[in-house]
Coordinates of C-alpha atoms in Angstrom, one line a residue:
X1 CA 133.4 -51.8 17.1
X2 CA 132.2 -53.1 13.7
X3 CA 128.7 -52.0 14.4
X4 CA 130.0 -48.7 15.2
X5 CA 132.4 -48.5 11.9
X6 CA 129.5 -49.8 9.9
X7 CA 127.4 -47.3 10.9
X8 CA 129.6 -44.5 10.4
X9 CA 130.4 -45.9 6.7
X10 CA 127.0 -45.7 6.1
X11 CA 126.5 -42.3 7.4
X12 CA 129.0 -41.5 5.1
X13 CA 127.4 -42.7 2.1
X14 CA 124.4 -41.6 3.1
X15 CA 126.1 -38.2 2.9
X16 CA 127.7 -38.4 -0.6
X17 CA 124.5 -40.1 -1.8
X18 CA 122.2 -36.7 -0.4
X19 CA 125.2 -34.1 -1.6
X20 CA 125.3 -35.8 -5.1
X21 CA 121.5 -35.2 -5.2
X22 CA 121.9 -31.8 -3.6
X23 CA 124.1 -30.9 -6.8
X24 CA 121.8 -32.2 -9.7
X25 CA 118.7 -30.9 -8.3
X26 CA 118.8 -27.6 -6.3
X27 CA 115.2 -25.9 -4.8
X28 CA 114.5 -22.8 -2.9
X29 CA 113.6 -23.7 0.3
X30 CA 110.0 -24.3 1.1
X31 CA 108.9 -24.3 -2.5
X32 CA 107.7 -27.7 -4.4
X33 CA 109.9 -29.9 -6.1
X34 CA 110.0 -29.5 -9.9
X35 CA 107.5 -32.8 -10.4
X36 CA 105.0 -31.3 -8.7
X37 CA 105.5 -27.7 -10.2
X38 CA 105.3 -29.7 -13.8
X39 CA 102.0 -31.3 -12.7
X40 CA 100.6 -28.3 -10.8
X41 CA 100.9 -26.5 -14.2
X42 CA 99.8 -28.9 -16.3
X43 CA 96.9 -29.1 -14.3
X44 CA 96.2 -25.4 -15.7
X45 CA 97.5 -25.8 -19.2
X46 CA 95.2 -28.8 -19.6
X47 CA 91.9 -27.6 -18.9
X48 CA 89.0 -28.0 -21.3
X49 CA 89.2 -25.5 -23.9
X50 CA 85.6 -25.0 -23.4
X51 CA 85.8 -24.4 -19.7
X52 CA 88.1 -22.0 -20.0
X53 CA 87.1 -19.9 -22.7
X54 CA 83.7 -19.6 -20.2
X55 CA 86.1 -18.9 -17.6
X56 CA 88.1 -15.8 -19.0
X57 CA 84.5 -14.4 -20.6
X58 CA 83.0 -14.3 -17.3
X59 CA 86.0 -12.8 -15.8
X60 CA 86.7 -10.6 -18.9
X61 CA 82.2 -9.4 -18.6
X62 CA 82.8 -8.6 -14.5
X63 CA 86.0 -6.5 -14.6
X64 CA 85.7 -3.8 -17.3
X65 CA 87.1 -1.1 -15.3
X66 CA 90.9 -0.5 -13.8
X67 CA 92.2 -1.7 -10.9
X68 CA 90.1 -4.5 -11.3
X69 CA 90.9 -5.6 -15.0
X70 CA 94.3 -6.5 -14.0
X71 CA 92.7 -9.8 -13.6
X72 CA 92.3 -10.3 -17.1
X73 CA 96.0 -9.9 -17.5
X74 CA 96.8 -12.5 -15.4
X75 CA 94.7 -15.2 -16.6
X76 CA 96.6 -13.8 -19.7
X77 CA 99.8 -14.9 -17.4
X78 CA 99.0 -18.6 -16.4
X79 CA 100.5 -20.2 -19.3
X80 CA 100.6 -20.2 -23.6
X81 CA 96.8 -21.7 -23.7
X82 CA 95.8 -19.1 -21.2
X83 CA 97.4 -16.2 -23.2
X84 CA 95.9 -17.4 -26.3
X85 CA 92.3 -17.8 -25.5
X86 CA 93.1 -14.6 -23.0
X87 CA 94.1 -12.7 -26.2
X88 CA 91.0 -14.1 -28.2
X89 CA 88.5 -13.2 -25.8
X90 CA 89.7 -9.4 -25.0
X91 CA 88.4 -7.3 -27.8
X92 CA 90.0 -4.0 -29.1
X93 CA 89.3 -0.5 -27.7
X94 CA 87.6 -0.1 -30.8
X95 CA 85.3 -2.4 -30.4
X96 CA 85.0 -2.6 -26.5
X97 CA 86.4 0.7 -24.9
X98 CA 88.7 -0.6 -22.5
X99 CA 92.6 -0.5 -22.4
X100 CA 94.1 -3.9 -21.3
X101 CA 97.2 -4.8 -22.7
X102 CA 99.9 -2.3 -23.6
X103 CA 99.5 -3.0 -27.5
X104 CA 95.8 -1.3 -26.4
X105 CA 97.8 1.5 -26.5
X106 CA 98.8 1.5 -30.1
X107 CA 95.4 0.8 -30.9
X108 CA 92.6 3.1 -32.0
X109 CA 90.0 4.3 -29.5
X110 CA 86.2 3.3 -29.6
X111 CA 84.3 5.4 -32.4
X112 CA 81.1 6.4 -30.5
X113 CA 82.6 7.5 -27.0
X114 CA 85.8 9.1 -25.9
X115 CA 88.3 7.3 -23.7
X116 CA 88.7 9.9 -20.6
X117 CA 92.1 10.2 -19.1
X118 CA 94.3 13.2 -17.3
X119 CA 97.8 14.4 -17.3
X120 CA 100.0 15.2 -14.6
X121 CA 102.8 17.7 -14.9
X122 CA 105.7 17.6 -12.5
X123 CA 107.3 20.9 -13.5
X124 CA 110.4 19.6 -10.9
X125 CA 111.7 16.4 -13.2
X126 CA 110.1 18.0 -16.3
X127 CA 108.0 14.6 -16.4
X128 CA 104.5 14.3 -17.8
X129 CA 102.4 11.1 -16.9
X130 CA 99.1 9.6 -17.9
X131 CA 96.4 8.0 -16.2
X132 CA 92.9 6.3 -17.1
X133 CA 90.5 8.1 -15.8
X134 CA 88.2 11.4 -14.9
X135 CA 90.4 13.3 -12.3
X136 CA 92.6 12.4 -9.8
X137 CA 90.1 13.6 -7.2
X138 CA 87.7 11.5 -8.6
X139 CA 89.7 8.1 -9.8
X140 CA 92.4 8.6 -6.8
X141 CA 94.4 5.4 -6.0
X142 CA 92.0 3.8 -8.9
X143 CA 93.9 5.7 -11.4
X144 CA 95.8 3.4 -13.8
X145 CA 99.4 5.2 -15.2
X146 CA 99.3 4.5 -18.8
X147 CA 102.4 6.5 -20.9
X148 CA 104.8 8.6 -19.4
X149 CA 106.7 11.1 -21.0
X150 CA 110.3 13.0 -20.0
X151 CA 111.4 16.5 -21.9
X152 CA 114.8 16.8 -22.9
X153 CA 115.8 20.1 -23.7
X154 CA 118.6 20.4 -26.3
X155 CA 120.7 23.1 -28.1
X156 CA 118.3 23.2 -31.3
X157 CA 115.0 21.0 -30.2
X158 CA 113.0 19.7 -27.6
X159 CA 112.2 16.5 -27.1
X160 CA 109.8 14.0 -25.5
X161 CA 110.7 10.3 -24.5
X162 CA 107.9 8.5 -23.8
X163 CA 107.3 5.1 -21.9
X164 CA 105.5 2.7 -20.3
X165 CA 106.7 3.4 -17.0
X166 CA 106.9 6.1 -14.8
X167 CA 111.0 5.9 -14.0
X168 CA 112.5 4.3 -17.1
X169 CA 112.9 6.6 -19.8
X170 CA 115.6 4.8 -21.5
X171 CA 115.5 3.9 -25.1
X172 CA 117.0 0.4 -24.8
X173 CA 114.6 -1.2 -22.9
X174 CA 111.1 -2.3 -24.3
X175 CA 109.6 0.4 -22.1
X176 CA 110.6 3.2 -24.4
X177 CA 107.4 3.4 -27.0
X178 CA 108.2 6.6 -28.9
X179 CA 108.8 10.1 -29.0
X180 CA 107.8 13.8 -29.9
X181 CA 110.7 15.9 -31.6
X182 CA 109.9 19.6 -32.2
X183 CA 112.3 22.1 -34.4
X184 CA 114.3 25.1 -33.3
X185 CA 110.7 27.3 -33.2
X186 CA 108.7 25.1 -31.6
X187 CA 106.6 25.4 -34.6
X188 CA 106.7 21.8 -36.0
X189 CA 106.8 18.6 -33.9
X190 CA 107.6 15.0 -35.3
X191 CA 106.1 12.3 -33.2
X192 CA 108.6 9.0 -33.8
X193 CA 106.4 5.4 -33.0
X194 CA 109.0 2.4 -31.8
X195 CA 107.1 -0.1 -34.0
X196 CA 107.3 0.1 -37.3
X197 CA 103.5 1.7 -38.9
X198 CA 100.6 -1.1 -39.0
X199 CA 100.6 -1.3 -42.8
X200 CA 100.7 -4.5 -45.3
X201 CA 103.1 -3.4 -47.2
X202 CA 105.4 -2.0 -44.7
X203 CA 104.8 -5.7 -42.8
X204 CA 105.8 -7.3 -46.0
X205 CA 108.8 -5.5 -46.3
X206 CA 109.8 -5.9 -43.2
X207 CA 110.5 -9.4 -44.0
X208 CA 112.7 -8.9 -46.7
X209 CA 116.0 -7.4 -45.7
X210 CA 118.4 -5.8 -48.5
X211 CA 121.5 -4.4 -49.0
X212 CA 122.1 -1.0 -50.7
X213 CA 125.1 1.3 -52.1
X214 CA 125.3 4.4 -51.2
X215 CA 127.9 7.3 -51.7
X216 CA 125.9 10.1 -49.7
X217 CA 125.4 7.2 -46.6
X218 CA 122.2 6.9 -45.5
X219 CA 119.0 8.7 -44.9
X220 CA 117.2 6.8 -42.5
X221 CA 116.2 8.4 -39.0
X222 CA 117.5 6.6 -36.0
X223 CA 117.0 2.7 -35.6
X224 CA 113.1 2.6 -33.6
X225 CA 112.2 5.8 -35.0
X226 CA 109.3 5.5 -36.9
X227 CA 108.0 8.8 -38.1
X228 CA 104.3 8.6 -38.5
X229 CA 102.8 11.9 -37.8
X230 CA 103.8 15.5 -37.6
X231 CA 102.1 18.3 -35.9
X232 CA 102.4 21.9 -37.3
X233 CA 101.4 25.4 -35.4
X234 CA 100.8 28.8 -37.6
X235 CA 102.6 31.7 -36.8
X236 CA 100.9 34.5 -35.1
X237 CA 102.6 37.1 -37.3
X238 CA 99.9 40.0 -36.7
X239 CA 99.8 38.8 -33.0
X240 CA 96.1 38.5 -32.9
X241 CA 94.2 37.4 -30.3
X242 CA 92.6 33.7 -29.9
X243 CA 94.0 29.9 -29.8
X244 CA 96.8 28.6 -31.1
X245 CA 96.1 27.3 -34.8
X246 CA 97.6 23.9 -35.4
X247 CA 97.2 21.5 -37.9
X248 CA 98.0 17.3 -37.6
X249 CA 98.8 15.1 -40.1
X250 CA 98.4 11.4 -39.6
X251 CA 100.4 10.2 -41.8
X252 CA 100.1 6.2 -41.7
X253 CA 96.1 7.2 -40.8
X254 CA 94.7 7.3 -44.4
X255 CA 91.3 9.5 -44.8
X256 CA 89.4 6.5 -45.8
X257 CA 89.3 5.3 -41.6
X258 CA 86.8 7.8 -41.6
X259 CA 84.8 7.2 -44.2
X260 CA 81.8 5.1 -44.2
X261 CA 83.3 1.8 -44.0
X262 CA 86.9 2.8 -43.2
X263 CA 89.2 1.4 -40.7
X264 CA 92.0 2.4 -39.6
X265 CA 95.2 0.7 -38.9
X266 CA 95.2 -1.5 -35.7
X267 CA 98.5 -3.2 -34.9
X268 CA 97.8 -6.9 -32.9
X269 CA 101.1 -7.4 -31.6
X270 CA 104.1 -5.7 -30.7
X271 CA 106.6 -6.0 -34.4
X272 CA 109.7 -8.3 -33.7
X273 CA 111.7 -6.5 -36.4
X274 CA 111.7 -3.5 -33.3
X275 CA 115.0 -2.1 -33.6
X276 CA 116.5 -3.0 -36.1
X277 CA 120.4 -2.6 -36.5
X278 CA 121.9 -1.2 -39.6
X279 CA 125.3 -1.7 -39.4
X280 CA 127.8 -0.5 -42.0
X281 CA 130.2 -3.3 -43.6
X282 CA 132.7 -3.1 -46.1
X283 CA 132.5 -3.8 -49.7
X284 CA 134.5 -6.8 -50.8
X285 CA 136.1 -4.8 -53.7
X286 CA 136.8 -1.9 -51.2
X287 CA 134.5 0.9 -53.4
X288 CA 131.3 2.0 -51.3
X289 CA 129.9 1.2 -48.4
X290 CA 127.4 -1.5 -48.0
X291 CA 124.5 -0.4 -46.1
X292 CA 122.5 -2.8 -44.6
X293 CA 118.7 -2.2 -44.0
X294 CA 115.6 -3.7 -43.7
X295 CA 112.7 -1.9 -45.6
X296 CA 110.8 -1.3 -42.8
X297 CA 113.2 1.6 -41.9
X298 CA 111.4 3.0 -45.7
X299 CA 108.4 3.7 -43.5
X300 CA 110.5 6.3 -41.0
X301 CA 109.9 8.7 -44.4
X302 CA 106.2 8.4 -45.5
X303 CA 106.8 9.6 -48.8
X304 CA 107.7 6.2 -50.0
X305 CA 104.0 4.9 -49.3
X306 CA 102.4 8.4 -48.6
X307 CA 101.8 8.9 -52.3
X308 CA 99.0 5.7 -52.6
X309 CA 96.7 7.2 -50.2
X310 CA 95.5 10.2 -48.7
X311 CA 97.2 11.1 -44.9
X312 CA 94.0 12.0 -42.1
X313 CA 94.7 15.8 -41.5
X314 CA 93.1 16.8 -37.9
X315 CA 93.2 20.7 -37.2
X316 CA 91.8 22.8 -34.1
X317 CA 88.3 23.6 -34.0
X318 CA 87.4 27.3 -33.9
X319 CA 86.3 28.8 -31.0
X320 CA 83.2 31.5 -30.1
X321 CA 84.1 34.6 -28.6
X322 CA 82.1 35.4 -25.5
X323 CA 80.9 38.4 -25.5
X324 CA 80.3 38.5 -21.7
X325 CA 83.2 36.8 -20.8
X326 CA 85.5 38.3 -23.1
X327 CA 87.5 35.4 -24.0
X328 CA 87.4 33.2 -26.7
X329 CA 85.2 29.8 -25.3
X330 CA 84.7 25.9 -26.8
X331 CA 82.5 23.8 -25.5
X332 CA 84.2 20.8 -23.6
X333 CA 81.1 19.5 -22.1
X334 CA 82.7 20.3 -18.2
X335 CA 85.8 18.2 -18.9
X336 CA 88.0 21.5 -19.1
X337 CA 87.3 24.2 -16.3
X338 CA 90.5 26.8 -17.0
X339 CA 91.4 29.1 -19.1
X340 CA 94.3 28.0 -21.0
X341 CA 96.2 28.7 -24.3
X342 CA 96.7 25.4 -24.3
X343 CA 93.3 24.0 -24.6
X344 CA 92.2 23.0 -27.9
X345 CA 89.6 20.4 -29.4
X346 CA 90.8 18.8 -32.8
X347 CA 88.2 17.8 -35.6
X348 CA 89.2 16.0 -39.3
X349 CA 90.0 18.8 -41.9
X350 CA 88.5 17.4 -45.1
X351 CA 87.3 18.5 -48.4
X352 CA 84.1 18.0 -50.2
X353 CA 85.3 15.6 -52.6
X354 CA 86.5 13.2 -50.0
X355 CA 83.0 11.9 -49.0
X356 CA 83.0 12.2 -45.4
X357 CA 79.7 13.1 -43.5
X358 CA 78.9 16.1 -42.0
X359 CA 78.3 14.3 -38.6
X360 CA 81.9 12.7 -38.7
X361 CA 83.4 16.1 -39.6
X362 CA 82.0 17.7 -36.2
X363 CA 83.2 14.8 -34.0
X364 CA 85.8 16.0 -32.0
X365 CA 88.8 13.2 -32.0
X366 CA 91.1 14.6 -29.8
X367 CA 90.4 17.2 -27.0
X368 CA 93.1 18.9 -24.2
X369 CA 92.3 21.4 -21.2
X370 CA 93.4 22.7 -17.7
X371 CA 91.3 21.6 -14.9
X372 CA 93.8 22.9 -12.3
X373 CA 98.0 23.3 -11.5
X374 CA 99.5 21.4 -13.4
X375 CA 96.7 18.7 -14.3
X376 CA 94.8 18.5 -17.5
X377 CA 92.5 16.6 -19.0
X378 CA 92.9 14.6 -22.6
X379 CA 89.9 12.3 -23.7
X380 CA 90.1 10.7 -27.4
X381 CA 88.6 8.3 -30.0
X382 CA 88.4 6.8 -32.7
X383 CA 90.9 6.6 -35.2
X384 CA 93.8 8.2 -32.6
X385 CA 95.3 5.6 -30.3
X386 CA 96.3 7.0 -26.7
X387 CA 100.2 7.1 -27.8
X388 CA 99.1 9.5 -30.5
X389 CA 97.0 11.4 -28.7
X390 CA 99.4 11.6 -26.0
X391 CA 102.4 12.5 -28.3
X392 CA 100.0 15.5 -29.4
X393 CA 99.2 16.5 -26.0
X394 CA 102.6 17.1 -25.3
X395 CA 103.8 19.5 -28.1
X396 CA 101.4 21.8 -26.0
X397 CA 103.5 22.0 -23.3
X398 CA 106.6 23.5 -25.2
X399 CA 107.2 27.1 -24.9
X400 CA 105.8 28.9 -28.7
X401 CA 106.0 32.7 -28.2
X402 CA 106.2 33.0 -32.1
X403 CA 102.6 31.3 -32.1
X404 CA 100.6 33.1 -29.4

């Protein structure tokens, strides 16, 4: 009798003893306790610097291509001292040619090749996506989706939203990256960057917040909306035949990248004054309206640093007419098999006195073609990033009768 009562006491302690322990420290089943996680990742976090630099530069040397590279990312993932020597060992597109991370996209391309990709048009969603690589017949399942654009048609514009992914076009999640904006013609498009320009003095001001009166209100563009380049087609007044004639101007891209020398803003990191709020509060004495703003929303109008330096202008390279064919021809080197009013190769427009050289004036930056329904082709370089050249893409693909 006592054995069995002591026995059942115990089981009952036993009992609140495992369900007080069951409370304080709760674990999925089958998965390690929290010790042995701790020491499992230490284990990786405290590697010899030296071995794992050699680590990531071998792995970084053997996968230069997509799918593959997607290991670089994830030794980018293990941990903070992962990520950091991860982030010191991949190089720009400028300096290596290959897309990793999504700030690569941000980034200017290489400045002897082109970086080949192709767009996909799904005329049913009105969605436009990107992809690394030559074709989809000839990258297939390879094929890594880079930007992703959605057109919005409204009463007196068009617009573009574009993204990271495929299905999110929404502009409160980090996905959203930017977007094109075009006017009532279709004549002039504004392409908006999320991040505020990749400029020292727009960095320096983005750390110093102020506070401003105002009667009018304000005369900032939306909060993420940076505007950093617009994109201008003539009118075909005399409706002549030939190519669309458009004209781009870069505006936080100064003329000097070019230049022997030059570089061209390249942004390291994603900006953590992103989205800034500007919320209006009301003056203590009850007169005007504070406006709050940080000076990085300055940069969403160009004039204010615009005026130090000269703006990169890119404009379409003339075509040949073929008298045999009878159609106006460029030569895309077999990257563009279609005829299309939408192909077009851009080159720099610059003027004698700015010092460029006659072999960087003929480099084509930017060029766009049809290689079949509703797939093109967009390869680019140095100083565009693949979100610019993207964004110009696009303004393609809106309807300009009073330009054709």
């Amino acid at each position: 009798m006592r054995d069995s009562i002591g026995n059942s006491s115990r089981r009952r302690a036993e009992g609140k003893h495992t369900n007080r322990r069951g409370r304080s420290h709760i674990a999925p089943e089958g998965s390690p306790s929290s010790s042995a996680l701790f020491q499992q990742q230490s284990q990786w976090a405290n590697m010899p610097p030296e071995l794992l630099l050699d680590i990531i530069q071998r792995v970084e040397a053997a996968e230069a291509s997509w799918p593959a590279r997607r290991d670089v990312v994830s030794c980018g993932s293990v941990c903070r001292s992962w990520r950091d020597i991860t982030k010191e060992v991949v190089k720009t597109p400028e300096q290596c040619g290959c897309l990793t991370f999504p700030i690569s996209l941000k980034q200017p391309g290489p400045r002897e090749s082109q970086i080949q990709c192709f767009i996909k048009r799904e005329r049913a969603t009105s969605t436009f996506r990107l992809y690394l690589g030559l074709s989809p017949a000839l990258s297939g399942d390879a094929s890594k989706l880079l930007l992703a654009a959605r057109k919005i048609r409204r009463a007196t514009s068009t617009e573009f939203v574009i993204s990271l992914l495929g299905d999110d076009f929404s502009r409160a999640t980090n996905a959203y990256v930017g977007k094109l904006k075009s006017n009532f013609l279709g004549t002039k498009f504004t392409i908006y960057d999320s991040q505020p320009p990749h400029d020292p003095a727009v960095q320096s001001n983005c750390q110093s917040n102020g506070r401003l009166h105002s009667k009018q209100g304000s005369t900032r563009s939306p909060s993420g909306n940076h505007n950093v380049a617009t994109i201008s087609y003539e009118l075909n007044v005399l409706r002549t035949r030939g190519p669309r004639r458009m004209h781009c101007t870069m505006h936080w891209i100064p003329i000097s990248a070019i230049q022997e020398g030059g570089t061209a803003p390249t942004p390291m990191t994603f900006a953590k004054c992103q989205k800034d709020q500007f919320p209006q509060s009301a003056d203590p004495k009850g007169k005007n309206p504070l406006i709050e703003f940080s000076s990085n929303s300055l940069a969403e109008t160009p004039e204010s640093i615009q005026d130090t330096r000269n703006p990169l202008v890119l404009k379409n390279k003339a075509p040949r007419w073929h008298e045999q064919l009878q159609c106006w021809c460029l030569n895309f080197k077999g990257r563009v098999t279609v005829a299309s009013v939408k192909n077009f190769q851009l080159v720099a427009a610059v003027e004698p006195c700015q010092n460029v050289s006659v072999a960087e004036q003929e480099k084509v930056i930017l060029q766009f073609g049809k290689i079949g329904k509703d797939i093109f082709t967009m390869d680019y370089r140095y100083p565009l990033s693949a979100f610019q050249a993207f964004a110009i893409c696009l303004s393609s693909f809106d309807t300009k009768p009073a330009c054709e």
